[in-house]
Coordinates of C-alpha atoms and ligand atoms in Angstrom, one line a residue:
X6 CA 15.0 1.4 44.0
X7 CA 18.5 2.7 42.8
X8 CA 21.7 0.6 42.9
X9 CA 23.3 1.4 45.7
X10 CA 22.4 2.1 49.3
X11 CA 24.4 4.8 51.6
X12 CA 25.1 4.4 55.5
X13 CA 26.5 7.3 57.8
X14 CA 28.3 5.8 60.5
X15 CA 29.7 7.9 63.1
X16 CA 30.2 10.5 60.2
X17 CA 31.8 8.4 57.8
X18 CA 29.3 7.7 54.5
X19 CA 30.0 4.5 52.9
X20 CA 27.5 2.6 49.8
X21 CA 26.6 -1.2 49.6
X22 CA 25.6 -2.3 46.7
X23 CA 22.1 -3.3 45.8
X24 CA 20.8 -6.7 44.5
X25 CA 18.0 -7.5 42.4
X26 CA 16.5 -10.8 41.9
X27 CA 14.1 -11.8 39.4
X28 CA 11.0 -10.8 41.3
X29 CA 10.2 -10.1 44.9
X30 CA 12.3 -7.5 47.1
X31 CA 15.9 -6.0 46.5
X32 CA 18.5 -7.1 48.7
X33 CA 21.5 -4.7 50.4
X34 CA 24.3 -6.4 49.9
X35 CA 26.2 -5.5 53.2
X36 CA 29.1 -8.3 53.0
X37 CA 31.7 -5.6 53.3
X38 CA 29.8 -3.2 55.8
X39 CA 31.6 -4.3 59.2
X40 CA 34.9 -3.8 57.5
X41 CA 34.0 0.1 56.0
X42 CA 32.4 1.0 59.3
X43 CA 33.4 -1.9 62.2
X44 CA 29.8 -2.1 62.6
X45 CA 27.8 -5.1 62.5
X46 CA 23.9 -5.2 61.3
X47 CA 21.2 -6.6 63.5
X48 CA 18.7 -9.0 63.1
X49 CA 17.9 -11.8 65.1
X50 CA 15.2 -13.4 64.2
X51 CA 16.3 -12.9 60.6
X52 CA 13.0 -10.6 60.0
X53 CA 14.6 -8.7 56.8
X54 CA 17.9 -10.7 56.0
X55 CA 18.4 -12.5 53.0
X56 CA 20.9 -15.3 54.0
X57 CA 21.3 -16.1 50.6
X58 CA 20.4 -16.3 46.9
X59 CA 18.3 -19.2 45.8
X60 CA 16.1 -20.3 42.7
X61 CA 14.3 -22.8 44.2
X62 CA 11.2 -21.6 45.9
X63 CA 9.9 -17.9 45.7
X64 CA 6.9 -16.8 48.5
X65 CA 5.1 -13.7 48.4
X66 CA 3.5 -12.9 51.4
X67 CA 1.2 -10.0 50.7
X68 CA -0.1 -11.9 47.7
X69 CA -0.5 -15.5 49.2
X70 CA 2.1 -16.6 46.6
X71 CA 4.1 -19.8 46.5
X72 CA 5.9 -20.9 43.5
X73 CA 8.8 -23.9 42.9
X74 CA 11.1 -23.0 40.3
X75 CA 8.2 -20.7 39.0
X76 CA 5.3 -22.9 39.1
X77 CA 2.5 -21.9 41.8
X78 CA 1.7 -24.2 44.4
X79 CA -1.8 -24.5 43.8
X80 CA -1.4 -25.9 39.8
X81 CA 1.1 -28.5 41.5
X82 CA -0.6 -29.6 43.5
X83 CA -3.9 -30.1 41.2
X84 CA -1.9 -31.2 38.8
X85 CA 1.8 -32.6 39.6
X86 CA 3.0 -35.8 41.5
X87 CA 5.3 -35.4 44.8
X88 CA 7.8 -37.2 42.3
X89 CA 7.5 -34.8 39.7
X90 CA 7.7 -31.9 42.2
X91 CA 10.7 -33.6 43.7
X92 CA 12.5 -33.6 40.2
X93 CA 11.1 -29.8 39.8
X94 CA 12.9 -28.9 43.0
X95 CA 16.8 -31.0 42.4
X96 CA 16.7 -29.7 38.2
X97 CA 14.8 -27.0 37.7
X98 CA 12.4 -28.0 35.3
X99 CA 9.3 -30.2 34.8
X100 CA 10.4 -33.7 34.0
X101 CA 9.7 -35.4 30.2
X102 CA 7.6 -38.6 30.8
X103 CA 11.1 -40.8 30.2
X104 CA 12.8 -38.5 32.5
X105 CA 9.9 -38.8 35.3
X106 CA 9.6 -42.5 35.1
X107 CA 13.8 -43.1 35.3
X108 CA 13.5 -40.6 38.6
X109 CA 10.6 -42.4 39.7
X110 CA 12.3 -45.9 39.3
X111 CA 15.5 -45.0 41.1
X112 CA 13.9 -43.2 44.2
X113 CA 12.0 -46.5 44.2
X114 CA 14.9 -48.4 44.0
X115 CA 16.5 -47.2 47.2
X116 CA 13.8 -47.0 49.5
X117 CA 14.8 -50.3 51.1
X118 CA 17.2 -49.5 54.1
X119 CA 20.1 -51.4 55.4
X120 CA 18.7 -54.2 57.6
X121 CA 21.3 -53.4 60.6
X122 CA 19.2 -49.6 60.9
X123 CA 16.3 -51.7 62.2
X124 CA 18.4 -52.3 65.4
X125 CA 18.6 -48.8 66.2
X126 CA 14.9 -48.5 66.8
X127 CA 15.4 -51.4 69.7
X128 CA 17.3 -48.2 72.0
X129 CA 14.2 -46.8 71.9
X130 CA 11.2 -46.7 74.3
X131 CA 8.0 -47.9 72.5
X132 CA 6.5 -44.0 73.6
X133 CA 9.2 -42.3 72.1
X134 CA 8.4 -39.6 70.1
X135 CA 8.6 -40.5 66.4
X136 CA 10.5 -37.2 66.0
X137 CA 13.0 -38.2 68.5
X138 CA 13.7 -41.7 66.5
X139 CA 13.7 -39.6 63.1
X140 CA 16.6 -37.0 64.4
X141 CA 18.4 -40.2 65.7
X142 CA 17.8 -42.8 62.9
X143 CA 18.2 -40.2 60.3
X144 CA 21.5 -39.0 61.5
X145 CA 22.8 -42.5 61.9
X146 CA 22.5 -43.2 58.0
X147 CA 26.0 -41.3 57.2
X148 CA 27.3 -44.4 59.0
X149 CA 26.0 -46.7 56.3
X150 CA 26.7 -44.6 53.4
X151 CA 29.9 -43.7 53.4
X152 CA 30.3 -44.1 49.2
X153 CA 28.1 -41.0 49.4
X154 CA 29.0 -38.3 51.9
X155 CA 31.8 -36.5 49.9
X156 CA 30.4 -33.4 49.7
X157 CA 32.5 -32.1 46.9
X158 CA 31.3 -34.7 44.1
X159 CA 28.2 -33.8 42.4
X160 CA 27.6 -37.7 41.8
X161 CA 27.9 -38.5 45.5
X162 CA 25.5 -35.6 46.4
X163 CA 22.9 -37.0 44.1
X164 CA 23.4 -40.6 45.0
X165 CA 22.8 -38.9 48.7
X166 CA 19.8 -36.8 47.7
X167 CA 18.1 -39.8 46.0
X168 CA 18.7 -42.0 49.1
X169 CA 17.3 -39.9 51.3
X170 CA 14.4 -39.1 49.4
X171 CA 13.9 -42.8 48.9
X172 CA 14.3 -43.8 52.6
X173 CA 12.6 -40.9 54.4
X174 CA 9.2 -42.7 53.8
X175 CA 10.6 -46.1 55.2
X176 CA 12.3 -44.5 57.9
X177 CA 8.7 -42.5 59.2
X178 CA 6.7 -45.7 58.7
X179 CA 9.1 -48.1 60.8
X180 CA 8.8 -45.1 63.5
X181 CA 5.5 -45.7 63.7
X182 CA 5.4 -49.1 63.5
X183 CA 7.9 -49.3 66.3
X184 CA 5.4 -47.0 67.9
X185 CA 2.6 -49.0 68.0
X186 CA 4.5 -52.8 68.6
X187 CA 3.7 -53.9 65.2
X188 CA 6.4 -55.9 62.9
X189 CA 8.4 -53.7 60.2
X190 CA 6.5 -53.5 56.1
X191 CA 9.1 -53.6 53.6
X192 CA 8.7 -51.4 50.5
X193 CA 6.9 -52.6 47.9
X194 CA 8.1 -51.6 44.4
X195 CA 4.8 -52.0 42.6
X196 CA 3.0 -49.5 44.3
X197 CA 3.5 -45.3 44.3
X198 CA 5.5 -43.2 47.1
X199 CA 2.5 -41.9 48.6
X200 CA 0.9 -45.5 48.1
X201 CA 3.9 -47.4 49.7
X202 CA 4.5 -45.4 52.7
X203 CA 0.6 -46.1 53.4
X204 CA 1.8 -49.6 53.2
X205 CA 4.2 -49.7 55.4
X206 CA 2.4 -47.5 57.3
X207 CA -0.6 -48.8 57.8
X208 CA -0.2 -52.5 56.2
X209 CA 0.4 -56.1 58.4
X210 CA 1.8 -59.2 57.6
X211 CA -1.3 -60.8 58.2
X212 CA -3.6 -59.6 55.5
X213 CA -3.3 -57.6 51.6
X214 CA -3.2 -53.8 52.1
X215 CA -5.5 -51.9 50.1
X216 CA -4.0 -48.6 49.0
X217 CA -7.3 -46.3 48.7
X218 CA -6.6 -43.9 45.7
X219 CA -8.2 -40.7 47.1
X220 CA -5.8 -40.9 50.3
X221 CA -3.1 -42.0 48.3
X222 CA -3.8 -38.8 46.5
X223 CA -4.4 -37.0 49.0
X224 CA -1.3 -38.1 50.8
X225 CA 0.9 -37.1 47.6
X226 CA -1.0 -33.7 47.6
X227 CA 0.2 -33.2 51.2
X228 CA 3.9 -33.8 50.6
X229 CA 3.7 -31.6 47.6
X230 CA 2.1 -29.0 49.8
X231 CA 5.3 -29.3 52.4
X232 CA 8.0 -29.9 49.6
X233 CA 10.1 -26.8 50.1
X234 CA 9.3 -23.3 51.2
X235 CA 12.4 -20.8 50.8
X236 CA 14.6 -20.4 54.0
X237 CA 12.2 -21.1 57.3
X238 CA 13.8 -22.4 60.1
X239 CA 14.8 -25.5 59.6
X240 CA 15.7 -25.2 56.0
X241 CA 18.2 -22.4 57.1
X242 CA 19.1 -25.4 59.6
X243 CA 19.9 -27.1 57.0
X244 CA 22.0 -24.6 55.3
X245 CA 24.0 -23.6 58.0
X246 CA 25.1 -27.3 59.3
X247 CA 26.2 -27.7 55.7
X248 CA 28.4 -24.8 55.4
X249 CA 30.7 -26.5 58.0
X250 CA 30.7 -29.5 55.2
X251 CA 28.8 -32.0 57.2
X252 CA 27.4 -34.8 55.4
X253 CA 23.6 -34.5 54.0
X254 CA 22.3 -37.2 56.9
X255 CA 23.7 -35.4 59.6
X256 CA 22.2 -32.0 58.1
X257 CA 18.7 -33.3 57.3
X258 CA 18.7 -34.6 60.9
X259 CA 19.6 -31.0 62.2
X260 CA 16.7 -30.0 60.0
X261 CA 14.2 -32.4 61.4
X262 CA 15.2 -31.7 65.0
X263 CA 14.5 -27.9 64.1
X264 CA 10.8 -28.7 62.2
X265 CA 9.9 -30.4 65.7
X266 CA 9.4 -26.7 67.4
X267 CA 6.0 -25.9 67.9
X268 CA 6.8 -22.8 66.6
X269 CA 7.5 -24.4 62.9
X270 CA 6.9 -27.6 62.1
X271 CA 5.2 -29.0 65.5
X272 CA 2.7 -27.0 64.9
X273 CA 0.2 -29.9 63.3
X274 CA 0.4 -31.6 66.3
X275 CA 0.4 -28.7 68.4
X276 CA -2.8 -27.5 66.4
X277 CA -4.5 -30.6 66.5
X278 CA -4.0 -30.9 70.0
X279 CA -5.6 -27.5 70.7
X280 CA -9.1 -28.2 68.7
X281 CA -9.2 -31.3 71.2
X282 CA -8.8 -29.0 73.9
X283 CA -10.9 -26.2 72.5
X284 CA -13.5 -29.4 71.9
X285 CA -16.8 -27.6 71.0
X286 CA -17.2 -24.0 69.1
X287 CA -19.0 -22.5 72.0
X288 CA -15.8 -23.0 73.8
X289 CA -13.8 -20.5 70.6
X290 CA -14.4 -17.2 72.1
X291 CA -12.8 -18.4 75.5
X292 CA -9.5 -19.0 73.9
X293 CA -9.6 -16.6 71.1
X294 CA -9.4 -13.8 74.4
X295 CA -6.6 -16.2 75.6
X296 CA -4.7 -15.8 72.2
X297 CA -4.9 -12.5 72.7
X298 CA -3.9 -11.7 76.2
X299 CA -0.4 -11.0 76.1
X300 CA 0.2 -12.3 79.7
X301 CA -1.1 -15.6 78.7
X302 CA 1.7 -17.9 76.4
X303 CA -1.4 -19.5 74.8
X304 CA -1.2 -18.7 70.7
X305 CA -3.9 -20.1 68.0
X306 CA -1.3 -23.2 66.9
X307 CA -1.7 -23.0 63.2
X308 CA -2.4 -19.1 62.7
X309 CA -0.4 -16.7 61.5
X310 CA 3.3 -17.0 59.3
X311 CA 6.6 -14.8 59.6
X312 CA 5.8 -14.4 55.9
X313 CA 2.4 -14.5 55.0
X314 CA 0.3 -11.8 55.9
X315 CA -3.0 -12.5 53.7
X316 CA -3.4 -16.3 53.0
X317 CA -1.1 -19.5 53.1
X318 CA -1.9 -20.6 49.4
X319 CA -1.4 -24.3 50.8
X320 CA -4.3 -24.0 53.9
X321 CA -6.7 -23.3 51.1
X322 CA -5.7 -26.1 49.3
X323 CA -5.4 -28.3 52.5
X324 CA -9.3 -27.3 53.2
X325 CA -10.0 -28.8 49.9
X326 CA -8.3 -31.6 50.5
X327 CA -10.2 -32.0 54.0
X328 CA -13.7 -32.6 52.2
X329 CA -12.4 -35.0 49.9
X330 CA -10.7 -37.5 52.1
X331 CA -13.8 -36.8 54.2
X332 CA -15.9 -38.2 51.3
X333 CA -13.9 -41.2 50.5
X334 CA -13.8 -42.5 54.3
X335 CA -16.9 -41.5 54.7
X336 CA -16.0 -39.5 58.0
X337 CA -17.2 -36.9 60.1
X338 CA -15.2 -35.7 62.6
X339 CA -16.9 -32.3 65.0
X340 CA -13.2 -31.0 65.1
X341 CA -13.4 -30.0 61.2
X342 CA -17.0 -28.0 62.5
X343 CA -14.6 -26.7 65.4
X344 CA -11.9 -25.5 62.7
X345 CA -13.9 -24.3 60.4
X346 CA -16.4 -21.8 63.0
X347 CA -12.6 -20.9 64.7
X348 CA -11.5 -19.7 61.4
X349 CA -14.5 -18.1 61.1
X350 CA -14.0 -15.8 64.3
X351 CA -10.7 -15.5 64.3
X352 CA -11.0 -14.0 60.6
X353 CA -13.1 -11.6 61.6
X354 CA -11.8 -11.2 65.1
X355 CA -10.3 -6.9 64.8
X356 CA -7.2 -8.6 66.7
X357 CA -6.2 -11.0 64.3
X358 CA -6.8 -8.6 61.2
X359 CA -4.8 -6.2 62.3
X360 CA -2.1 -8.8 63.5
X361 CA -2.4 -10.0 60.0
X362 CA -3.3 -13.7 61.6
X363 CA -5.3 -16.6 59.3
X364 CA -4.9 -20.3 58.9
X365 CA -1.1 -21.4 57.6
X366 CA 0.2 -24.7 56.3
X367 CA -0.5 -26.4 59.3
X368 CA -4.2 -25.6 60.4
X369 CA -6.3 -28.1 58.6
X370 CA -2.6 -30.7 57.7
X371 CA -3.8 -32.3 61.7
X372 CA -7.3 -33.0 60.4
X373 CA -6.6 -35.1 57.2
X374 CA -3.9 -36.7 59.2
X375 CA -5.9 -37.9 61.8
X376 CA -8.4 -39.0 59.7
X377 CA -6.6 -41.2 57.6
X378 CA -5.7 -42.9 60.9
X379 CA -2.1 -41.6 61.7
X380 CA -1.6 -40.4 65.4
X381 CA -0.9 -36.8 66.5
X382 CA 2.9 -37.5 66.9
X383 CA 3.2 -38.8 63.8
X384 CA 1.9 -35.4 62.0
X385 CA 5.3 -33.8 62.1
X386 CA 7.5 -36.8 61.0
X387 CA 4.9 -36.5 57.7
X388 CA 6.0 -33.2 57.5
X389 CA 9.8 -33.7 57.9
X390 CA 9.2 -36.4 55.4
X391 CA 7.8 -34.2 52.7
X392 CA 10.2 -31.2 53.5
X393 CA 13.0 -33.8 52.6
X394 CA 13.3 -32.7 49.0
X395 CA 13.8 -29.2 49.6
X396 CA 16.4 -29.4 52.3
X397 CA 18.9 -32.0 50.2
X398 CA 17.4 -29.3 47.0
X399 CA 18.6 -26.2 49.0
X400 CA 21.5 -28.1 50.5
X401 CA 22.4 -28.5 47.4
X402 CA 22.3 -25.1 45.6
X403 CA 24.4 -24.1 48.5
X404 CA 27.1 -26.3 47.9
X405 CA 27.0 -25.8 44.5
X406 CA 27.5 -21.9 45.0
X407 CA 30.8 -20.8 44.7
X408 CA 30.6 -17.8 47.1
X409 CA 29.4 -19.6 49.7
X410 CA 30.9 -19.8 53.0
X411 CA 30.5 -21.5 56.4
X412 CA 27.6 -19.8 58.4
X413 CA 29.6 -17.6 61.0
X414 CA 27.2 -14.7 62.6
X415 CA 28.2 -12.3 65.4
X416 CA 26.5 -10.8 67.9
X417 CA 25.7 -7.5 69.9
X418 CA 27.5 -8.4 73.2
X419 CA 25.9 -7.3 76.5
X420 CA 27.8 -9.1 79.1
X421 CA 30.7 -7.8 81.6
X422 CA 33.9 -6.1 80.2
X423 CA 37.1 -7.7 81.4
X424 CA 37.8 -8.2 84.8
X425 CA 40.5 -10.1 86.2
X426 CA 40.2 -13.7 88.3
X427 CA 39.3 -13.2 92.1
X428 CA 40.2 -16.0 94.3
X429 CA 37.7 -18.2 95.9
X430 CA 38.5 -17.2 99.0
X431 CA 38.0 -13.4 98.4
X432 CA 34.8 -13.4 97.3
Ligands
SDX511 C1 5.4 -23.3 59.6 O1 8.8 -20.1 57.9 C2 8.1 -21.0 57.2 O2 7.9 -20.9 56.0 C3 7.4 -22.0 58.1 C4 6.5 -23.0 57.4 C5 7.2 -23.9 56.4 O3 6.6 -24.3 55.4 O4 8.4 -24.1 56.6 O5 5.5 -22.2 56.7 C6 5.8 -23.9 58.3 O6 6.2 -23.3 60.5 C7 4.1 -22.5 59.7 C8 3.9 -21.8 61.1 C9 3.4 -22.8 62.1 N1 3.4 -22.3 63.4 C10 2.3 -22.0 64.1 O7 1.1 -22.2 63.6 C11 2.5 -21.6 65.6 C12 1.6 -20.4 65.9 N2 2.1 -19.2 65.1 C13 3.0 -18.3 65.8 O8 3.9 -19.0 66.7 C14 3.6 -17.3 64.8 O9 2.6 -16.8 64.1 C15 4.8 -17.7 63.9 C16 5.9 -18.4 64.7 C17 4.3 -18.7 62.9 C18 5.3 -16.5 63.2 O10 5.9 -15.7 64.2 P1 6.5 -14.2 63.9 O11 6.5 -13.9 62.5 O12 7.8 -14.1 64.6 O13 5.4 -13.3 64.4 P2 5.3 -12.9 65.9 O14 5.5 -14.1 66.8 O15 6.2 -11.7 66.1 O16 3.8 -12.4 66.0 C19 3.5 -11.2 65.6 C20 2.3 -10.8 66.5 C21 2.7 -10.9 68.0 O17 2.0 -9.9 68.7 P3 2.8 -8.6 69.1 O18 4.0 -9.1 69.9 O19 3.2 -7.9 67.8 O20 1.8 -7.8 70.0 O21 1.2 -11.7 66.3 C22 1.0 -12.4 67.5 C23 2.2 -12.3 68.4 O22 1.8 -12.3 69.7 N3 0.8 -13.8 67.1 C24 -0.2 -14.6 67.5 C25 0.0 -15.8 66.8 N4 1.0 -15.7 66.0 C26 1.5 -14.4 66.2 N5 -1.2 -14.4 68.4 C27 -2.0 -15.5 68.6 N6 -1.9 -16.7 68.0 C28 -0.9 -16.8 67.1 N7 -0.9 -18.0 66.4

């Protein structure tokens, strides 16, 4: 592609310069177009906008490609720790072993939260959505952190980066505690992040928990799976509600109440919901024509991706991770037989081919969940709580940016010219 990029606008020809990153497509950089040509560009929907530069997560879509900070998704998470990916994501590189274990040691260290927070679950109903509590609590911790929400000094961003981290896991459990009536777990400092939000998940005061090391693993593989993926919707959430400098609470909570969608991050309940619904594989075909009809709203919760358009690298790790917390709770469950024979169609149904359509992050994420005991409304607080790290990491790179600026779109405006006032009693 050549440098620059020329637009005629009502006969006047003016070039924007063209960007190139360090792999994946060239950007137009069209900063100064409405001011050559008093035209604006359009794209809502953001379906080939860059909204900014970032070298924190790269996706290739024809290629099924995922990579943080260069490394693909699928050696992460074989090999890596959520921890190590979490350091990955805020520095750029792999951690040494002293350099993991001193990360590991202070998220640890702040997972405990301010005992007055607990009263701010009591407002709640016992059915309230854990999502709901999670935008509220989550929002409400800029109000106990006050040492940390000057956006301007590195060391206050970090001290808020690491507390959030930390207390995202305590904050998801005590939702779900509240949930189900039991009393609050407190962190426990022995055990692992994965293997303490189990605990005070899961865990009562009456008896020992027992962390069980393939969920625990399979719980970190999850978060590493969710950690950060470029600018989706609620990342870009994220990014916008801190270009008007608002504290990193406030903009994770912006972020979680974006992941709720159905659309995004409510999908794994959404999805989970449907294979209940669906119930037996003879039933697929019925709502595969459903997916299809275009008068029907129905869609295939957990197909298709605004990027993807071969494979979600992370479903086919998520599938593998299915069978193996399978084998360790020695479970069955028909609705991984339903998921797997819906795949199956809908793979080689023309209509989903050609609509590029196949299993994303969120397909099989319902399946583990629920089998490791949490309920459907709690599958998108996991996911909020994984995607943590890579909101306060892109929140971060964007205040760190120099050029950046508050988020200020404009629009194509369709509504009545000016007219003047007319009286009530004259019209
Ligand atoms: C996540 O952006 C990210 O990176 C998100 C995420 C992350 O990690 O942050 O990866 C996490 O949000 C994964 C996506 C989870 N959402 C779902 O599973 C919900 C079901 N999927 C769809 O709602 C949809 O596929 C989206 C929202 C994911 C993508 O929407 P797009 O890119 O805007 O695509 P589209 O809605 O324009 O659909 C293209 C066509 C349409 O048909 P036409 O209008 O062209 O005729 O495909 C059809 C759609 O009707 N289509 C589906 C479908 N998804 C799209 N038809 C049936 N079932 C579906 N699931």
């Amino acid at each position: 592609m050549g440098d620059t990029a020329k637009f005629i606008v009502e006969g006047k020809e003016v070039e924007s310069p063209i960007l190139k990153g360090s792999v994946g497509p060239d950007v137009i950089d069209i900063r100064k177009l409405y001011a050559q040509t008093g035209a604006f560009t359009y794209d809502p929907g953001f379906t080939s906008t860059a909204s900014c530069e970032s070298a924190l997560t790269y996706i290739d879509g024809d290629e099924g490609v995922l990579l943080h900070r260069g490394y693909p998704i699928g050696q992460l998470a074989e090999n890596s720790s959520f921890m190590e990916v979490c350091y990955l994501l805020l520095n750029g590189e792999l951690p040494s072993a002293a350099e993991l274990d001193g990360f590991t040691r202070t998220i640890t260290r702040h997972t405990m939260v301010h005992e007055q927070l607990s009263s701010f679950f009591k407002g709640f109903r016992r059915d309230a959505h854990p999502m709901a509590i999670m935008v509220g609590v989550v929002g409400a911790l800029s109000a106990f952190y006050h040492d940390s929400t000057d956006i301007s000094d590195p060391v206050q961003r970090r001290i808020s980066a690491h507390r959030l981290i930390a207390k995202i896991p305590t904050i998801a459990a005590m939702a779900y505690k509240y949930s189900v009536g039991q009393p609050f777990v407190y962190p426990d400092n022995k055990l692992s992040y994965a293997g303490n939000f189990l605990r005070m998940t899961f865990g009562v005061p009456a008896e020992e928990y027992e962390v069980v090391p393939a969920v625990e693993k399979a719980m970190d593989r999850i978060f590493i799976l969710h950690a950060d993926h470029e600018q989706n919707a609620s990342t870009s959430t994220v990014r916008l509600a801190g270009s008007s400098g608002a504290n990193p609470f406030a903009c994770v909570a912006a972020g979680i109440a974006c992941l709720w969608g159905p659309a995004h991050g409510g999908a794994n309940e959404a999805c989970l919901n449907m294979l209940r619904e669906i119930g037996t594989p003879d039933k697929i075909p019925h709502y595969i024509e459903r997916a299809k009809d275009k008068n029907d709203p129905f869609r295939l919760m957990g197909f298709g991706h605004r990027v993807y358009k071969n494979r979600d690298p992370r479903a086919t790790v998520m599938q593998k991770t299915v069978r193996e917390v399978f084998d360790a709770l020695n479970v069955q469950d028909p609705l991984f037989e339903t998921a797997l024979r819906l795949e199956e169609i809908a793979l080689n149904d023309p209509y989903f081919i050609e609509k590029k359509l196949f299993p994303n992050v969120d397909f099989y994420s319902g399946i583990i969940l629920s089998a490791i005991g949490f309920p459907t409304t709690m599958f998108t607080v996991l996911f909020a709580l994984a995607r943590t790290v890579g909101w306060v990491a892109q929140w971060n790179e964007m205040i760190e940016d120099p050029s950046q600026k508050i988020g200020r779109p404009r629009q194509l405006y369709t509504g009545p010219t000016q007219r003047d006032y007319v009286p009530v009693g004259q019209r």
